[in-house]
Tab-separated table of C-alpha atoms in Angstrom:
chain	number	residue	atom	x	y	z
A	1	MET	CA	1.778	-31.337	19.267
A	2	SER	CA	1.829	-28.801	16.466
A	3	GLN	CA	-0.450	-25.774	16.397
A	4	GLU	CA	-2.346	-27.209	13.414
A	5	GLU	CA	-3.005	-30.498	15.234
A	6	LEU	CA	-4.047	-28.571	18.309
A	7	LEU	CA	-6.507	-26.444	16.351
A	8	VAL	CA	-8.150	-29.539	14.850
A	9	LEU	CA	-8.660	-30.962	18.344
A	10	ILE	CA	-9.935	-27.663	19.736
A	11	TYR	CA	-12.481	-27.408	16.918
A	12	LYS	CA	-13.638	-30.902	17.944
A	13	LYS	CA	-13.812	-29.706	21.594
A	14	ASP	CA	-11.377	-32.407	22.687
A	15	GLU	CA	-10.753	-31.811	26.399
A	16	LYS	CA	-7.091	-32.854	26.194
A	17	ALA	CA	-6.592	-30.095	23.650
A	18	PHE	CA	-7.557	-27.512	26.256
A	19	THR	CA	-4.677	-28.673	28.479
A	20	HIS	CA	-2.254	-28.467	25.544
A	21	LEU	CA	-3.599	-25.040	24.616
A	22	TYR	CA	-3.058	-23.803	28.158
A	23	ASP	CA	0.443	-25.290	28.369
A	24	MET	CA	1.481	-23.749	25.048
A	25	TYR	CA	0.191	-20.220	25.574
A	26	SER	CA	-0.544	-19.465	29.228
A	27	LYS	CA	2.836	-17.931	30.095
A	28	SER	CA	2.979	-15.527	27.182
A	29	LEU	CA	-0.683	-14.529	27.534
A	30	PHE	CA	-0.267	-14.025	31.273
A	31	SER	CA	2.691	-11.705	30.621
A	32	VAL	CA	0.574	-9.510	28.375
A	33	ILE	CA	-2.357	-9.531	30.810
A	34	HIS	CA	-0.171	-8.780	33.824
A	35	VAL	CA	1.311	-5.716	32.109
A	36	LEU	CA	-2.207	-4.275	31.984
A	37	ILE	CA	-3.700	-5.779	35.142
A	38	LYS	CA	-1.093	-5.098	37.801
A	39	ASN	CA	-2.728	-7.272	40.463
A	40	ARG	CA	-1.529	-10.878	40.058
A	41	GLU	CA	-4.758	-12.487	41.300
A	42	GLU	CA	-6.874	-10.305	39.005
A	43	ALA	CA	-4.541	-11.099	36.101
A	44	GLU	CA	-4.904	-14.824	36.797
A	45	ASP	CA	-8.701	-14.441	36.751
A	46	VAL	CA	-8.493	-12.630	33.429
A	47	LEU	CA	-6.230	-15.383	32.069
A	48	GLN	CA	-8.869	-17.940	32.996
A	49	ASP	CA	-11.549	-15.847	31.257
A	50	VAL	CA	-9.343	-15.597	28.181
A	51	PHE	CA	-8.991	-19.360	27.868
A	52	VAL	CA	-12.727	-19.837	28.297
A	53	LYS	CA	-13.328	-17.263	25.537
A	54	ILE	CA	-10.831	-18.969	23.252
A	55	TRP	CA	-12.492	-22.336	23.866
A	56	LYS	CA	-16.027	-21.061	23.364
A	57	ASN	CA	-15.260	-18.835	20.372
A	58	ILE	CA	-12.830	-21.000	18.422
A	59	ASP	CA	-15.325	-21.141	15.554
A	60	SER	CA	-14.841	-17.403	15.014
A	61	TYR	CA	-11.117	-17.848	14.368
A	62	ASN	CA	-10.358	-17.450	10.668
A	63	GLU	CA	-6.926	-18.582	9.529
A	64	SER	CA	-7.073	-16.368	6.461
A	65	LYS	CA	-7.369	-13.236	8.630
A	66	GLY	CA	-4.302	-13.860	10.759
A	67	ARG	CA	-2.233	-16.175	12.889
A	68	PHE	CA	-3.788	-18.081	15.770
A	69	TYR	CA	-1.352	-16.556	18.260
A	70	THR	CA	-2.318	-13.054	17.159
A	71	TRP	CA	-5.988	-13.939	17.543
A	72	ILE	CA	-5.581	-15.228	21.124
A	73	LEU	CA	-3.272	-12.335	21.987
A	74	ASN	CA	-6.008	-9.913	20.934
A	75	ILE	CA	-8.524	-11.809	23.065
A	76	ALA	CA	-6.158	-11.499	26.057
A	77	ARG	CA	-5.537	-7.809	25.467
A	78	ASN	CA	-9.206	-6.966	24.903
A	79	THR	CA	-10.338	-8.978	27.928
A	80	SER	CA	-7.743	-7.176	30.057
A	81	ILE	CA	-8.901	-3.786	28.831
A	82	ASP	CA	-12.539	-4.758	29.456
A	83	LYS	CA	-11.559	-5.695	33.003
A	84	LEU	CA	-9.769	-2.386	33.532
A	85	ARG	CA	-12.817	-0.475	32.349
A	86	SER	CA	-15.291	-2.476	34.423
A	87	LYS	CA	-17.008	-0.769	37.316
A	88	ASP	CA	-16.102	-3.563	39.778
A	89	TYR	CA	-12.407	-3.228	38.958
A	90	SER	CA	-12.522	0.552	39.301
A	91	ASN	CA	-14.192	0.267	42.686
A	92	SER	CA	-11.687	-2.328	43.905
A	93	GLN	CA	-8.793	-0.024	42.963
A	94	LYS	CA	-10.170	2.780	45.116
A	95	ASN	CA	-9.519	0.709	48.222
A	96	LEU	CA	-5.846	-0.134	47.668
A	97	SER	CA	-3.554	-0.287	50.676
A	98	SER	CA	-0.196	1.512	50.714
A	99	ASP	CA	1.557	-1.865	50.244
A	100	ASN	CA	-0.060	-2.157	46.847
A	101	PHE	CA	1.348	1.198	45.771
A	102	VAL	CA	4.880	-0.044	46.468
A	103	ASN	CA	4.097	-3.143	44.380
A	104	LEU	CA	2.683	-0.992	41.574
A	105	LEU	CA	5.894	1.048	41.460
A	106	ASP	CA	7.982	-2.125	41.389
A	107	GLU	CA	5.808	-3.542	38.614
A	108	SER	CA	6.080	-0.419	36.455
A	109	ASN	CA	9.876	-0.623	36.696
A	110	LYS	CA	9.740	-4.136	35.239
A	111	LEU	CA	7.849	-3.161	32.072
A	112	SER	CA	10.823	-3.720	29.785
A	113	HIS	CA	11.292	-7.212	31.249
A	114	LYS	CA	7.626	-8.007	30.640
A	115	LEU	CA	7.823	-6.785	27.065
A	116	ASP	CA	10.668	-9.197	26.540
A	117	ALA	CA	8.583	-12.069	27.963
A	118	ILE	CA	6.637	-12.202	24.706
A	119	GLY	CA	9.796	-11.664	22.664
A	120	ILE	CA	9.140	-8.351	20.970
A	121	GLN	CA	11.237	-5.917	22.978
A	122	GLU	CA	14.115	-5.931	20.496
A	123	PHE	CA	11.727	-5.279	17.600
A	124	VAL	CA	9.896	-2.475	19.421
A	125	LYS	CA	13.261	-0.836	20.215
A	126	LYS	CA	13.953	-0.581	16.465
A	127	LEU	CA	10.921	1.635	15.945
A	128	LYS	CA	10.943	5.432	15.952
A	129	PRO	CA	10.619	6.972	19.447
A	130	LYS	CA	7.090	8.221	18.657
A	131	CYS	CA	6.085	4.672	17.622
A	132	ILE	CA	7.503	3.218	20.824
A	133	GLU	CA	5.484	5.739	22.805
A	134	ILE	CA	2.255	5.046	20.891
A	135	ILE	CA	2.621	1.248	21.046
A	136	ASN	CA	3.411	1.451	24.746
A	137	LEU	CA	0.239	3.445	25.437
A	138	LEU	CA	-2.130	1.540	23.157
A	139	PHE	CA	-0.960	-2.027	23.562
A	140	PHE	CA	0.878	-2.300	26.848
A	141	LYS	CA	-0.910	0.250	29.000
A	142	GLY	CA	-4.358	-0.323	27.517
A	143	TYR	CA	-5.114	3.238	26.433
A	144	THR	CA	-7.802	3.818	23.845
A	145	GLN	CA	-6.780	5.811	20.794
A	146	GLN	CA	-8.736	8.764	22.195
A	147	GLU	CA	-6.902	8.526	25.550
A	148	ALA	CA	-3.540	8.270	23.761
A	149	SER	CA	-4.505	11.323	21.704
A	150	GLU	CA	-5.156	13.286	24.884
A	151	GLU	CA	-2.041	11.983	26.638
A	152	LEU	CA	0.242	12.885	23.732
A	153	ALA	CA	-1.657	16.083	22.840
A	154	LEU	CA	-2.059	14.934	19.240
A	155	PRO	CA	-5.193	14.837	17.088
A	156	LEU	CA	-7.060	11.515	17.116
A	157	GLY	CA	-6.577	11.077	13.371
A	158	THR	CA	-2.826	11.487	13.786
A	159	ILE	CA	-2.748	8.810	16.488
A	160	LYS	CA	-4.732	6.429	14.273
A	161	THR	CA	-2.453	7.005	11.287
A	162	GLN	CA	0.744	6.790	13.295
A	163	ASN	CA	-0.485	3.646	15.057
A	164	ARG	CA	-1.227	1.988	11.714
A	165	ASN	CA	2.185	3.023	10.350
A	166	CYS	CA	3.981	1.865	13.494
A	167	ILE	CA	2.249	-1.514	13.420
A	168	ASN	CA	3.212	-1.880	9.753
A	169	ASP	CA	6.833	-1.078	10.664
A	170	LEU	CA	6.688	-3.670	13.446
A	171	ARG	CA	5.222	-6.224	11.026
A	172	ASN	CA	8.114	-5.555	8.639
A	173	TYR	CA	10.627	-6.177	11.431
A	174	LEU	CA	8.802	-9.354	12.426
A	175	LYS	CA	8.310	-10.348	8.778
A	176	ILE	CA	4.600	-11.070	9.298
């Protein structure tokens, strides 16, 4: 089933379309979510929330503003960041056992593998080192622009400008 056919069925709220939607995009969305939400069970919960949001908000998707994949990727990223910033998640992280810290270290060492899971690692590597650093913080670690500004000791306006320029460079490499 093509993406266009799938979108028509999703707009009609065809239940079979939901299964196709999940089959087509769950692995790549989970990879993005799991980079931000280190706990697998929490990441799976976020993935479920993402698909519910996609299903319920499909009418807000506008083809003229961007690709469908980009739209759902932003939903996944934003939902993950919302989860990270939630009070419940913060409280649950305060009670981690030492086993989880070993897993967190293992997970952080696999970041480059996870970047490749959505197929952009080679394109990100072509960017300037500062762009790689900014994209890593903003998109893969879930930092806000203000947090990235503080982390990199750069003015907020500089982060915003460099982020925009880096994304444009990435778009040029991807030919989007």
